[in-house]
Amino acid sequence: MNYRNNIFIAVNLMVLFLVGCDAATSDTGSTTLTLNLNAQVNGKPLSTDPGTTFDVNGTLISFESVRMYISEITLINSNGDPVSILGDGLTVPAKNEDDEDISHTVQDHIVLVKQDAGIDSYDLGTWPAGKYEKIHFKIGIAGTNNRIDPSQVPAGHPLAKQTDYNNHWNWNAGYLYLRIDGKVDTDGDAVPDDEWAVHLGTERFLRQVMVTHDLILEADQPGILDLSIDYGEFLRNVDLSDPDQRICHTMNNLPVANAVANQISSAFSISTDRKRTGGSTSADG
Amino acid sequence: MEMSAHNCRLVFVVLAVSGCAPPDSTSEEQLRPVVPGGFDSVPVPVHNPLTRNKVLLGQQLFFDPILSLDSTVSCATCHRPDAFFADGKAVSRGVGGRPGTRNTPSLLNIAYHQLFFWDGGSITLEHQVFGPLQNPAEMALDLASVLQRLESIPTYREAFEELFDEAPSLRGLTQALGAYQRTLLSGGARYDRYKAGDQTALSPAETRGYKLFKGKAGCLHCHHGFLLTSLRFENNGIAISKEDSGRARVTGLKEDYGKFKVPSLRNVAQTAPYMHNGGMATLSEVIDHYDQGGREVRGKSPLIQPLGLKEEEQADLEAFLHALTDTTVLAGIEGP
């Protein structure tokens, strides 16, 4: 009897061992992941100091607000399996697609990037330890998460109505996925004197970013993802010397909205100056 | 002529104590408005139950001009109780007398609306608060300043702590204003008495006008139900300015160009001028517009067709519209 029990235990242990030996994603631990976002404008460090100007397509501009939403973060492990995590869960009033009142729980871990506030590091949540090869995320807020009532989101949550720079259209339901603006030099005196703004939103301009990158997360060892973002890349196909291209609140200027949205994926890359793990530096759209 | 929250008494709404346990964290008992006959119960969102003190805080905020840039404009400046919570102007006027682009709609019965503003660009009664607060042509105050001002006034600070268990916040502010506005109900017109069975409530001309309203004039297509509105968005054949594309600004859909929310006709005789831009001064002008079948504009609703109303029929229709006035709304208001 004891012999048969020992065999049974040994077989079970072997099964457990084999299951636990998934090299891609460990189920034996987890760790926090922090995104370090190295902000640049055509290779020059981003600054929102009004006196700091950047040459974008031959036009001098300065930046004032620099914000965007990152959502639906997914890591692809070495088996090619997607791994995602849930946020804290926020239940708020929302509208469904038929504009009926509903209660909706935001499960996604959403990040509001505020680089105009000098914040370069963002908490991406707690992830299973393991080896990952790709990172996917979206710039913007998708589906019902974009139809919640921001007035009822507790202060401090990324989706709460911000009190400095507007993050949600009052007159047009939905979040500003990408908000970059500032001043542009219109008279050639090297001093920005008129406003420019790209405030991008609505579902049609939601874009996914895919970054190929080896990322090893070890249990209880805080992980860091270093990415570079080049805000000049967003404006690559926008001519801010043209008054008709200076102001885009999305629906009022579809050509500029399209031009910026189509550059989103190429604006991201692996941060080469602070890279901590090996891997390619390509970003896929 | 600003009415203060303290001397303005709005007693046309009776708040009853419900037996239901309040779903929020406050210890206050939940209230429910007693609605006019023929009305549905007031929809109260789960996340913002009505409580007496919350409604009172909302009322105080509604009449307080500190929520505007130069402390001269309150919500009640454009939504005047003595003007049926509209303002009698073609377009609203904000701080410094800056003109807005649209006519101020009445807030009476706003609790039943699903989408807010003429274009439906705001999704809840709470959310719409941000619009006028920040609009440069209305109250023009940034949200950080709003909170700083509320924080600086001890009575507000204490009220927010008591009701929401936190310092003045956007969530508390919008909940209080939303709660107060859900109590603004109006349904005591002679028309309502007529509908309830009192055949003497309408004069012969008004009765003929009501028949036209339901029949030949076709008003009922868009103005039906106890609110006398479908709450849908329609292009009623008004020339649209390039600056205001209506519902299309929200949806981005070409077919929504020039569409605006169908307004309730309750108290319509008291809320001139008319249309989203305040472009029509009198009811007879409005009736004439529809009688002509509106203007030939892009996207005009097929419901807007020439009516062929005789002069006396137009007069009867206008007489009926006057019967939609709820004089009891004013009964409980004391002036400043």
Coordinates of C-alpha atoms in Angstrom, one line a residue:
Chain A
M1 CA 0.0 0.0 0.0
N2 CA 2.8 2.4 0.9
Y3 CA 4.7 1.5 -2.2
R4 CA 1.6 2.3 -4.4
N5 CA 1.1 5.6 -2.6
N6 CA 4.7 6.5 -3.2
I7 CA 4.4 5.8 -6.9
F8 CA 1.2 7.9 -7.1
I9 CA 2.9 10.8 -5.3
A10 CA 6.0 10.5 -7.4
V11 CA 4.0 10.6 -10.7
N12 CA 2.0 13.6 -9.4
L13 CA 5.2 15.5 -8.5
M14 CA 6.6 14.7 -11.9
V15 CA 3.5 16.2 -13.6
L16 CA 3.7 19.3 -11.4
F17 CA 7.4 19.6 -12.2
L18 CA 6.7 19.4 -16.0
V19 CA 3.9 22.0 -15.8
G20 CA 6.0 24.3 -13.7
C21 CA 8.9 24.1 -16.1
D22 CA 7.2 26.3 -18.7
A23 CA 10.2 28.4 -19.7
A24 CA 8.1 31.2 -21.1
T25 CA 6.1 32.4 -18.1
S26 CA 6.7 31.3 -14.6
D27 CA 3.7 30.7 -12.3
T28 CA 5.9 30.8 -9.3
G29 CA 6.1 34.5 -8.9
S30 CA 5.5 37.9 -10.1
T31 CA 7.0 41.3 -10.1
T32 CA 6.3 44.9 -10.8
L33 CA 7.0 46.5 -14.1
T34 CA 7.9 50.1 -14.6
L35 CA 7.9 51.9 -17.9
N36 CA 10.6 54.5 -18.4
L37 CA 9.7 56.7 -21.2
N38 CA 12.5 58.7 -22.7
A39 CA 10.9 61.6 -24.4
Q40 CA 12.6 63.3 -27.4
V41 CA 11.8 65.6 -30.3
N42 CA 13.8 64.6 -33.3
G43 CA 16.5 63.2 -31.1
K44 CA 16.6 66.2 -28.7
P45 CA 15.4 65.7 -25.2
L46 CA 11.8 67.0 -24.8
S47 CA 11.3 70.1 -22.7
T48 CA 8.2 72.1 -22.1
D49 CA 10.2 75.2 -21.1
P50 CA 8.6 77.9 -23.3
G51 CA 12.1 79.0 -24.2
T52 CA 13.1 75.6 -25.6
T53 CA 12.3 75.3 -29.3
F54 CA 12.5 72.3 -31.6
D55 CA 12.9 72.3 -35.4
V56 CA 10.0 70.2 -36.8
N57 CA 10.0 69.9 -40.5
G58 CA 11.8 73.3 -40.8
T59 CA 9.4 75.1 -38.4
L60 CA 10.4 76.1 -34.8
I61 CA 7.9 75.0 -32.2
S62 CA 7.7 74.7 -28.4
F63 CA 5.7 72.3 -26.4
E64 CA 3.3 73.0 -23.6
S65 CA 1.1 69.9 -22.8
V66 CA 2.4 66.5 -23.7
R67 CA 0.1 63.7 -22.7
M68 CA -1.3 60.4 -23.9
Y69 CA -3.1 57.4 -22.7
I70 CA -1.6 53.9 -22.8
S71 CA -4.0 51.0 -22.5
E72 CA -4.4 47.3 -23.1
I73 CA -0.8 46.5 -22.4
T74 CA 0.1 43.0 -23.4
L75 CA 3.3 41.1 -23.1
I76 CA 4.0 38.2 -25.6
N77 CA 6.0 35.4 -23.9
S78 CA 8.6 33.3 -25.6
N79 CA 5.9 30.8 -26.5
G80 CA 4.1 33.5 -28.4
D81 CA 1.3 33.6 -25.9
P82 CA -0.2 37.0 -24.9
V83 CA -0.2 37.8 -21.2
S84 CA -2.2 40.7 -19.8
I85 CA -3.1 41.9 -16.4
L86 CA -6.1 43.5 -14.8
G87 CA -6.2 46.9 -13.1
D88 CA -7.9 47.5 -9.8
G89 CA -11.4 47.5 -11.3
L90 CA -13.3 50.8 -11.4
T91 CA -17.1 50.7 -11.6
V92 CA -18.6 53.9 -13.0
P93 CA -21.6 55.1 -15.0
A94 CA -21.2 54.9 -18.7
K95 CA -23.2 54.8 -22.0
N96 CA -23.5 51.8 -24.2
E97 CA -23.4 52.0 -28.0
D98 CA -27.1 52.9 -28.0
D99 CA -26.5 55.8 -25.5
E100 CA -28.3 54.0 -22.8
D101 CA -27.1 54.4 -19.2
I102 CA -25.1 51.4 -17.9
S103 CA -22.8 50.7 -15.1
H104 CA -19.3 49.7 -16.4
T105 CA -16.3 48.3 -14.7
V106 CA -12.9 49.4 -16.1
Q107 CA -10.7 46.3 -15.7
D108 CA -7.8 47.5 -17.8
H109 CA -4.6 48.9 -16.3
I110 CA -4.5 52.3 -17.9
V111 CA -1.6 54.8 -17.8
L112 CA -1.9 58.5 -18.3
V113 CA 1.5 59.7 -19.6
K114 CA 2.1 63.3 -18.4
Q115 CA 5.5 64.3 -19.8
D116 CA 4.7 68.0 -19.5
A117 CA 4.8 67.3 -15.7
G118 CA 8.3 65.9 -16.0
I119 CA 7.1 62.4 -15.2
D120 CA 9.0 59.8 -17.2
S121 CA 8.4 56.6 -15.1
Y122 CA 5.0 54.9 -15.0
D123 CA 3.7 51.9 -13.1
L124 CA 2.6 49.2 -15.5
G125 CA 1.3 46.9 -12.7
T126 CA 2.4 43.5 -11.5
W127 CA 3.2 40.8 -14.0
P128 CA 4.0 37.1 -13.9
A129 CA 7.7 36.4 -13.9
G130 CA 9.0 35.1 -17.2
K131 CA 10.7 35.7 -20.5
Y132 CA 8.9 38.0 -22.9
E133 CA 9.7 38.9 -26.5
K134 CA 7.2 41.6 -27.5
I135 CA 5.2 44.3 -25.9
H136 CA 1.9 45.5 -27.3
F137 CA -0.2 48.5 -26.1
K138 CA -2.7 51.0 -27.5
I139 CA -2.5 54.7 -27.5
G140 CA -6.0 55.7 -26.5
I141 CA -9.0 54.2 -24.7
A142 CA -11.1 51.6 -26.4
G143 CA -14.8 50.7 -26.3
T144 CA -16.9 51.2 -23.3
N145 CA -13.9 52.4 -21.3
N146 CA -14.0 55.5 -23.6
R147 CA -17.7 56.0 -22.9
I148 CA -17.5 56.2 -19.1
D149 CA -18.4 59.4 -17.2
P150 CA -15.1 60.9 -16.1
S151 CA -16.9 63.2 -13.6
Q152 CA -17.5 60.1 -11.4
V153 CA -14.0 58.7 -11.5
P154 CA -12.2 59.3 -8.2
A155 CA -9.4 61.9 -8.3
G156 CA -6.0 60.2 -8.8
H157 CA -7.2 57.6 -11.2
P158 CA -5.8 58.1 -14.7
L159 CA -9.3 58.3 -16.1
A160 CA -10.4 61.0 -13.7
K161 CA -11.1 64.4 -15.1
Q162 CA -7.8 66.3 -14.9
T163 CA -7.8 69.8 -13.3
D164 CA -4.9 71.2 -15.3
Y165 CA -4.9 70.0 -18.9
N166 CA -8.2 68.7 -20.2
N167 CA -8.2 65.0 -20.9
H168 CA -11.8 64.5 -21.9
W169 CA -13.9 66.4 -24.4
N170 CA -16.8 68.1 -22.6
W171 CA -18.7 68.6 -25.8
N172 CA -17.8 65.4 -27.4
A173 CA -17.8 62.2 -25.3
G174 CA -14.5 60.5 -25.0
Y175 CA -10.9 60.9 -23.9
L176 CA -8.1 62.8 -25.6
Y177 CA -5.9 59.9 -26.6
L178 CA -2.9 62.1 -27.4
R179 CA -2.6 65.7 -26.4
I180 CA 0.4 67.6 -27.7
D181 CA 0.4 71.4 -28.1
G182 CA 2.4 74.5 -27.7
K183 CA 3.4 77.5 -29.8
V184 CA 4.8 77.8 -33.3
D185 CA 7.1 80.5 -34.8
T186 CA 5.0 82.0 -37.6
D187 CA 7.1 85.1 -38.5
G188 CA 10.6 83.6 -38.7
D189 CA 12.0 85.4 -35.7
A190 CA 12.8 82.1 -33.9
V191 CA 10.3 82.9 -31.2
P192 CA 7.1 80.8 -31.2
D193 CA 4.2 83.2 -31.3
D194 CA 1.0 81.3 -32.3
E195 CA -0.7 78.3 -31.0
W196 CA -0.6 74.8 -32.4
A197 CA -2.4 71.8 -31.0
V198 CA -3.0 68.2 -31.9
H199 CA -5.7 66.7 -29.7
L200 CA -6.4 63.3 -31.0
G201 CA -9.2 61.0 -30.0
T202 CA -12.2 58.9 -31.0
E203 CA -12.2 55.2 -31.7
R204 CA -11.1 55.5 -35.4
F205 CA -7.8 56.9 -34.3
L206 CA -7.0 54.3 -31.7
R207 CA -3.6 52.8 -32.6
Q208 CA -1.7 49.8 -31.4
V209 CA 2.0 49.9 -30.8
M210 CA 4.1 46.7 -31.0
V211 CA 7.6 46.7 -29.8
T212 CA 9.9 43.7 -30.3
H213 CA 12.1 43.4 -27.2
D214 CA 13.5 40.7 -24.9
L215 CA 12.3 41.4 -21.5
I216 CA 13.1 39.1 -18.6
L217 CA 11.0 39.5 -15.5
E218 CA 12.2 37.7 -12.4
A219 CA 10.0 37.2 -9.4
D220 CA 10.3 40.0 -6.8
Q221 CA 12.9 41.8 -8.9
P222 CA 11.3 45.0 -10.2
G223 CA 11.3 45.0 -13.9
I224 CA 12.0 48.0 -16.1
L225 CA 10.9 48.7 -19.7
D226 CA 12.9 51.4 -21.3
L227 CA 11.2 53.0 -24.3
S228 CA 11.9 56.1 -26.3
I229 CA 9.2 58.2 -27.8
D230 CA 9.9 60.8 -30.3
Y231 CA 7.2 63.5 -30.4
G232 CA 8.7 64.9 -33.6
E233 CA 7.8 61.7 -35.3
F234 CA 4.1 62.3 -34.6
L235 CA 4.4 65.5 -36.5
R236 CA 6.5 64.2 -39.3
N237 CA 3.7 64.6 -41.9
V238 CA 2.3 67.8 -40.5
D239 CA 3.3 71.2 -41.7
L240 CA 2.9 73.6 -38.8
S241 CA 3.9 76.5 -40.9
D242 CA 0.5 76.1 -42.6
P243 CA -2.2 77.7 -40.6
D244 CA -4.7 75.1 -41.7
Q245 CA -2.6 72.4 -40.1
R246 CA -2.0 74.1 -36.8
I247 CA -5.1 73.2 -34.9
C248 CA -6.5 69.7 -34.7
H249 CA -9.2 68.8 -32.2
T250 CA -9.7 65.6 -34.3
M251 CA -13.0 66.1 -36.0
N252 CA -12.3 69.6 -37.1
N253 CA -9.2 68.6 -38.9
L254 CA -9.3 65.0 -40.2
P255 CA -6.2 65.3 -42.5
V256 CA -4.0 66.2 -39.5
A257 CA -5.6 63.6 -37.3
N258 CA -4.9 61.0 -39.8
A259 CA -1.3 62.2 -40.4
V260 CA -0.5 62.0 -36.7
A261 CA -2.4 58.8 -35.9
N262 CA -0.5 57.0 -38.7
Q263 CA 2.8 58.0 -37.2
I264 CA 2.0 56.7 -33.7
S265 CA 3.6 53.3 -33.9
S266 CA 6.8 54.6 -35.5
A267 CA 7.3 57.1 -32.7
F268 CA 8.2 54.4 -30.2
S269 CA 11.4 52.5 -30.0
I270 CA 13.6 50.6 -27.5
S271 CA 15.5 53.2 -25.5
T272 CA 19.1 52.6 -26.7
D273 CA 20.8 54.8 -24.2
R274 CA 19.3 53.1 -21.2
K275 CA 18.7 49.6 -22.5
R276 CA 18.9 47.0 -19.8
T277 CA 18.2 43.8 -21.7
G278 CA 19.1 42.6 -25.1
G279 CA 16.8 42.7 -28.1
S280 CA 15.9 44.3 -31.3
T281 CA 14.8 47.9 -31.5
S282 CA 12.1 47.7 -34.1
A283 CA 8.6 49.0 -33.5
D284 CA 5.8 47.6 -35.6
G285 CA 2.6 49.4 -36.5
Chain B
M1 CA -30.3 90.2 -9.8
E2 CA -28.7 87.1 -8.6
M3 CA -30.8 84.9 -6.4
S4 CA -28.9 83.5 -3.5
A5 CA -29.3 79.9 -2.4
H6 CA -30.5 81.1 0.9
N7 CA -33.4 83.3 -0.1
C8 CA -34.5 81.3 -3.1
R9 CA -37.0 78.7 -2.1
L10 CA -38.1 76.2 -4.6
V11 CA -40.9 74.4 -3.1
F12 CA -42.6 73.0 -6.1
V13 CA -40.7 69.9 -5.7
V14 CA -41.8 67.6 -2.9
L15 CA -39.1 65.2 -1.8
A16 CA -40.3 62.1 -0.1
V17 CA -38.4 59.8 2.1
S18 CA -38.0 56.4 0.4
G19 CA -38.0 53.2 2.4
C20 CA -35.0 52.0 0.3
A21 CA -31.6 51.8 2.0
P22 CA -29.3 54.3 0.5
P23 CA -26.7 52.7 -1.8
D24 CA -24.0 55.3 -1.0
S25 CA -21.9 55.6 2.0
T26 CA -23.7 58.5 3.6
S27 CA -26.0 57.9 6.5
E28 CA -28.6 60.1 5.0
E29 CA -31.9 58.6 3.9
Q30 CA -32.5 58.4 0.2
L31 CA -35.1 60.7 -1.2
R32 CA -37.2 60.4 -4.3
P33 CA -39.0 63.3 -6.0
V34 CA -42.8 63.1 -6.1
V35 CA -43.5 63.4 -9.8
P36 CA -46.3 65.2 -11.6
G37 CA -49.3 63.0 -12.7
G38 CA -48.6 61.1 -15.8
F39 CA -44.8 61.3 -15.4
D40 CA -42.5 58.4 -15.1
S41 CA -40.5 58.2 -11.8
V42 CA -37.4 60.3 -11.9
P43 CA -34.4 58.2 -13.0
V44 CA -31.8 58.5 -10.2
P45 CA -28.4 56.9 -11.0
V46 CA -27.2 54.3 -8.5
H47 CA -23.9 56.1 -8.1
N48 CA -25.6 59.4 -7.1
P49 CA -28.6 58.8 -4.9
L50 CA -30.7 61.8 -3.9
T51 CA -30.3 62.9 -0.3
R52 CA -31.7 66.1 1.2
N53 CA -28.3 67.6 2.1
K54 CA -26.8 66.8 -1.3
V55 CA -29.7 68.5 -3.1
L56 CA -29.4 71.5 -0.8
L57 CA -25.6 71.7 -1.5
G58 CA -26.4 71.4 -5.2
Q59 CA -28.9 74.2 -4.9
Q60 CA -26.4 76.4 -3.2
L61 CA -23.7 75.7 -5.8
F62 CA -26.2 76.3 -8.6
F63 CA -26.8 79.9 -7.4
D64 CA -23.2 80.7 -6.4
P65 CA -21.3 82.9 -8.8
I66 CA -18.0 82.0 -7.4
L67 CA -18.0 79.2 -9.9
S68 CA -17.2 81.7 -12.6
L69 CA -14.0 83.4 -13.5
D70 CA -15.0 86.9 -12.3
S71 CA -17.6 85.7 -9.8
T72 CA -20.4 87.3 -11.6
V73 CA -22.1 84.3 -13.3
S74 CA -23.8 81.3 -11.7
C75 CA -25.7 78.5 -13.3
A76 CA -28.8 80.4 -12.4
T77 CA -27.7 83.4 -14.5
C78 CA -28.6 81.5 -17.6
H79 CA -31.1 79.1 -16.0
R80 CA -33.2 81.6 -14.1
P81 CA -36.0 80.1 -12.0
D82 CA -38.2 83.1 -12.8
A83 CA -37.7 82.4 -16.5
F84 CA -38.5 78.7 -16.3
F85 CA -34.8 77.9 -15.9
A86 CA -34.0 79.5 -19.3
D87 CA -33.0 83.1 -19.7
G88 CA -35.1 84.7 -22.4
K89 CA -32.1 85.6 -24.6
A90 CA -31.3 84.4 -28.1
V91 CA -28.0 83.0 -26.9
S92 CA -26.5 82.8 -23.4
R93 CA -24.2 85.5 -22.1
G94 CA -21.2 84.5 -19.9
V95 CA -18.5 86.3 -18.0
G96 CA -17.9 89.8 -19.3
G97 CA -21.1 89.5 -21.3
R98 CA -19.5 87.2 -23.8
P99 CA -22.1 85.7 -26.1
G100 CA -22.4 82.0 -26.5
T101 CA -23.5 80.3 -29.7
R102 CA -26.7 78.6 -28.5
N103 CA -30.0 79.3 -26.9
T104 CA -30.2 78.4 -23.2
P105 CA -32.5 75.4 -22.8
S106 CA -34.8 75.1 -19.8
L107 CA -33.6 72.8 -17.1
L108 CA -37.1 71.8 -16.0
N109 CA -37.5 68.0 -16.3
I110 CA -33.9 67.7 -17.3
A111 CA -33.7 64.5 -15.1
Y112 CA -35.4 62.5 -17.9
H113 CA -32.9 63.4 -20.6
Q114 CA -30.4 60.8 -21.8
L115 CA -27.9 63.1 -23.5
F116 CA -27.2 66.7 -22.7
F117 CA -26.7 70.0 -24.6
W118 CA -28.4 70.7 -27.9
D119 CA -26.0 68.2 -29.6
G120 CA -26.1 65.5 -27.0
G121 CA -22.4 66.0 -26.5
S122 CA -22.5 65.2 -22.8
I123 CA -23.4 61.9 -21.4
T124 CA -24.8 62.5 -17.9
L125 CA -26.2 65.3 -15.9
E126 CA -23.1 65.2 -13.8
H127 CA -20.7 65.2 -16.7
Q128 CA -22.4 68.2 -18.4
V129 CA -21.4 70.4 -15.4
F130 CA -17.9 70.7 -16.9
G131 CA -19.2 72.3 -20.1
P132 CA -20.5 75.6 -18.8
L133 CA -17.9 75.7 -16.0
Q134 CA -15.0 75.8 -18.5
N135 CA -16.6 77.4 -21.5
P136 CA -14.9 80.8 -22.1
A137 CA -18.3 82.1 -23.2
E138 CA -20.0 80.9 -20.0
M139 CA -18.4 80.6 -16.6
A140 CA -14.8 80.4 -17.9
L141 CA -13.2 79.0 -14.8
D142 CA -10.6 76.2 -14.9
L143 CA -11.3 73.2 -12.7
A144 CA -8.3 73.7 -10.5
S145 CA -9.6 77.1 -9.5
V146 CA -13.1 75.8 -9.0
L147 CA -11.7 73.3 -6.4
Q148 CA -9.5 76.0 -4.8
R149 CA -12.4 78.3 -4.3
L150 CA -14.6 75.6 -2.8
E151 CA -11.8 74.6 -0.5
S152 CA -11.4 78.1 0.7
I153 CA -14.9 78.4 1.9
P154 CA -15.4 76.6 5.2
T155 CA -19.1 75.8 4.7
Y156 CA -18.4 74.1 1.4
R157 CA -15.4 72.3 2.8
E158 CA -17.5 71.0 5.6
A159 CA -20.4 70.1 3.4
F160 CA -18.2 68.1 1.0
E161 CA -16.5 66.3 4.0
E162 CA -19.9 65.4 5.4
L163 CA -21.5 64.3 2.2
F164 CA -18.7 62.8 0.2
D165 CA -16.1 62.1 2.9
E166 CA -13.5 64.1 1.0
A167 CA -12.4 67.6 0.4
P168 CA -14.2 69.5 -2.4
S169 CA -13.8 67.3 -5.5
L170 CA -15.1 67.3 -9.0
R171 CA -17.0 64.2 -8.3
G172 CA -18.8 65.7 -5.3
L173 CA -19.4 69.0 -7.2
T174 CA -21.0 67.3 -10.1
Q175 CA -23.0 64.9 -8.0
A176 CA -24.5 67.7 -5.9
L177 CA -25.4 69.8 -9.0
G178 CA -26.8 66.7 -10.7
A179 CA -28.9 65.9 -7.6
Y180 CA -30.3 69.4 -7.4
Q181 CA -31.2 69.5 -11.1
R182 CA -33.0 66.2 -10.8
T183 CA -35.5 67.9 -8.6
L184 CA -36.5 70.5 -11.1
L185 CA -39.8 69.1 -12.3
S186 CA -42.7 70.7 -14.1
G187 CA -46.0 69.0 -15.1
G188 CA -48.9 71.1 -13.8
A189 CA -50.1 72.8 -17.0
R190 CA -53.7 73.0 -18.0
Y191 CA -52.8 70.5 -20.7
D192 CA -52.0 68.0 -17.9
R193 CA -55.4 68.6 -16.3
Y194 CA -57.0 68.1 -19.7
K195 CA -55.1 64.8 -20.2
A196 CA -56.2 63.8 -16.7
G197 CA -59.8 64.1 -17.7
D198 CA -60.8 67.7 -17.1
Q199 CA -62.4 68.6 -20.3
T200 CA -62.9 72.2 -19.2
A201 CA -59.1 72.8 -18.7
L202 CA -58.7 73.8 -22.3
S203 CA -60.6 76.5 -24.1
P204 CA -62.3 75.7 -27.5
A205 CA -59.4 77.3 -29.4
E206 CA -56.8 75.3 -27.4
T207 CA -58.8 72.1 -27.9
R208 CA -58.8 72.7 -31.6
G209 CA -55.1 73.5 -31.4
Y210 CA -54.5 70.2 -29.6
K211 CA -56.3 68.4 -32.4
L212 CA -54.1 70.0 -34.9
F213 CA -51.0 69.3 -32.8
K214 CA -51.8 65.6 -32.9
G215 CA -53.1 65.6 -36.5
K216 CA -52.7 68.0 -39.4
A217 CA -49.7 69.9 -38.0
G218 CA -47.8 66.7 -37.2
C219 CA -46.1 68.1 -34.1
L220 CA -46.6 64.8 -32.3
H221 CA -44.1 63.1 -34.5
C222 CA -41.3 64.7 -32.5
H223 CA -43.1 66.2 -29.5
H224 CA -44.7 63.3 -27.7
G225 CA -44.8 61.5 -24.4
F226 CA -45.1 63.2 -21.1
L227 CA -42.1 65.4 -21.8
L228 CA -43.5 66.4 -25.2
T229 CA -40.2 65.5 -26.9
S230 CA -38.8 62.4 -28.5
L231 CA -35.4 63.5 -27.1
R232 CA -34.0 62.5 -30.5
F233 CA -31.9 64.6 -32.8
E234 CA -33.5 66.1 -35.8
N235 CA -32.7 68.5 -38.6
N236 CA -35.8 70.7 -38.6
G237 CA -34.9 72.8 -41.7
I238 CA -33.1 75.7 -40.1
A239 CA -30.2 77.3 -41.9
I240 CA -27.1 75.9 -40.2
S241 CA -24.0 78.0 -39.6
K242 CA -20.6 76.5 -40.5
E243 CA -19.5 76.9 -36.9
D244 CA -22.2 74.7 -35.4
S245 CA -22.9 71.4 -37.2
G246 CA -25.0 70.1 -34.3
R247 CA -25.1 66.4 -33.6
A248 CA -22.4 65.8 -36.3
R249 CA -19.9 67.5 -34.1
V250 CA -20.3 64.7 -31.6
T251 CA -20.7 61.7 -33.9
G252 CA -18.7 62.8 -36.9
L253 CA -21.5 61.4 -39.1
K254 CA -22.5 63.3 -42.1
E255 CA -26.1 62.3 -41.6
D256 CA -26.1 64.1 -38.3
Y257 CA -25.2 67.4 -39.8
G258 CA -27.6 70.1 -38.6
K259 CA -29.4 67.9 -36.2
F260 CA -30.2 69.2 -32.7
K261 CA -32.1 67.7 -29.8
V262 CA -35.8 68.1 -30.0
P263 CA -36.7 70.3 -27.1
S264 CA -39.6 69.7 -24.7
L265 CA -42.6 71.9 -25.5
R266 CA -43.5 72.2 -21.8
N267 CA -43.6 75.9 -20.9
V268 CA -42.7 76.7 -24.5
A269 CA -44.8 79.9 -24.5
Q270 CA -42.5 81.2 -21.6
T271 CA -39.2 80.3 -23.1
A272 CA -38.8 82.4 -26.2
P273 CA -36.8 82.9 -28.3
Y274 CA -36.7 79.6 -30.0
M275 CA -34.5 77.0 -31.8
H276 CA -30.9 76.1 -30.9
N277 CA -29.7 79.5 -32.0
G278 CA -32.5 81.5 -30.6
G279 CA -33.2 82.6 -34.1
M280 CA -37.0 82.8 -33.8
A281 CA -38.5 85.4 -31.5
T282 CA -42.1 84.2 -31.3
L283 CA -44.2 81.1 -31.4
S284 CA -46.0 82.4 -34.5
E285 CA -42.7 82.6 -36.2
V286 CA -42.0 79.0 -35.3
I287 CA -45.4 77.8 -36.4
D288 CA -44.9 79.7 -39.7
H289 CA -41.5 78.0 -40.2
Y290 CA -43.1 74.6 -39.9
D291 CA -46.1 75.6 -41.9
Q292 CA -43.7 76.5 -44.8
G293 CA -42.0 73.1 -44.4
G294 CA -38.8 74.7 -43.1
R295 CA -36.0 75.8 -45.4
E296 CA -34.5 73.6 -48.0
V297 CA -31.3 72.7 -46.2
R298 CA -29.0 69.7 -46.4
G299 CA -30.2 66.8 -44.3
K300 CA -33.6 68.2 -43.5
S301 CA -35.9 65.6 -41.8
P302 CA -38.5 64.2 -44.2
L303 CA -41.0 64.9 -41.4
I304 CA -40.7 68.6 -42.1
Q305 CA -43.1 69.2 -44.9
P306 CA -45.4 72.1 -45.8
L307 CA -48.5 71.9 -43.6
G308 CA -51.0 74.2 -45.4
L309 CA -52.4 75.6 -42.1
K310 CA -55.0 78.3 -42.3
E311 CA -54.5 81.5 -40.4
E312 CA -57.1 80.5 -37.8
E313 CA -55.5 77.1 -37.4
Q314 CA -52.1 78.7 -36.7
A315 CA -53.8 80.8 -34.1
D316 CA -55.4 77.7 -32.5
L317 CA -52.1 75.9 -32.5
E318 CA -50.4 78.8 -30.8
A319 CA -53.3 78.9 -28.2
F320 CA -52.7 75.3 -27.4
L321 CA -49.0 75.8 -26.9
H322 CA -49.8 78.4 -24.3
A323 CA -51.8 75.8 -22.5
L324 CA -48.5 73.9 -21.8
T325 CA -47.4 76.5 -19.3
D326 CA -47.1 75.3 -15.8
T327 CA -47.9 78.3 -13.7
T328 CA -47.4 76.3 -10.5
V329 CA -43.7 76.2 -11.2
L330 CA -43.4 79.8 -10.2
A331 CA -45.7 79.5 -7.2
G332 CA -43.0 78.6 -4.8
I333 CA -40.3 81.0 -5.9
E334 CA -39.5 84.0 -3.8
G335 CA -37.6 86.7 -5.6
P336 CA -34.3 88.1 -4.2

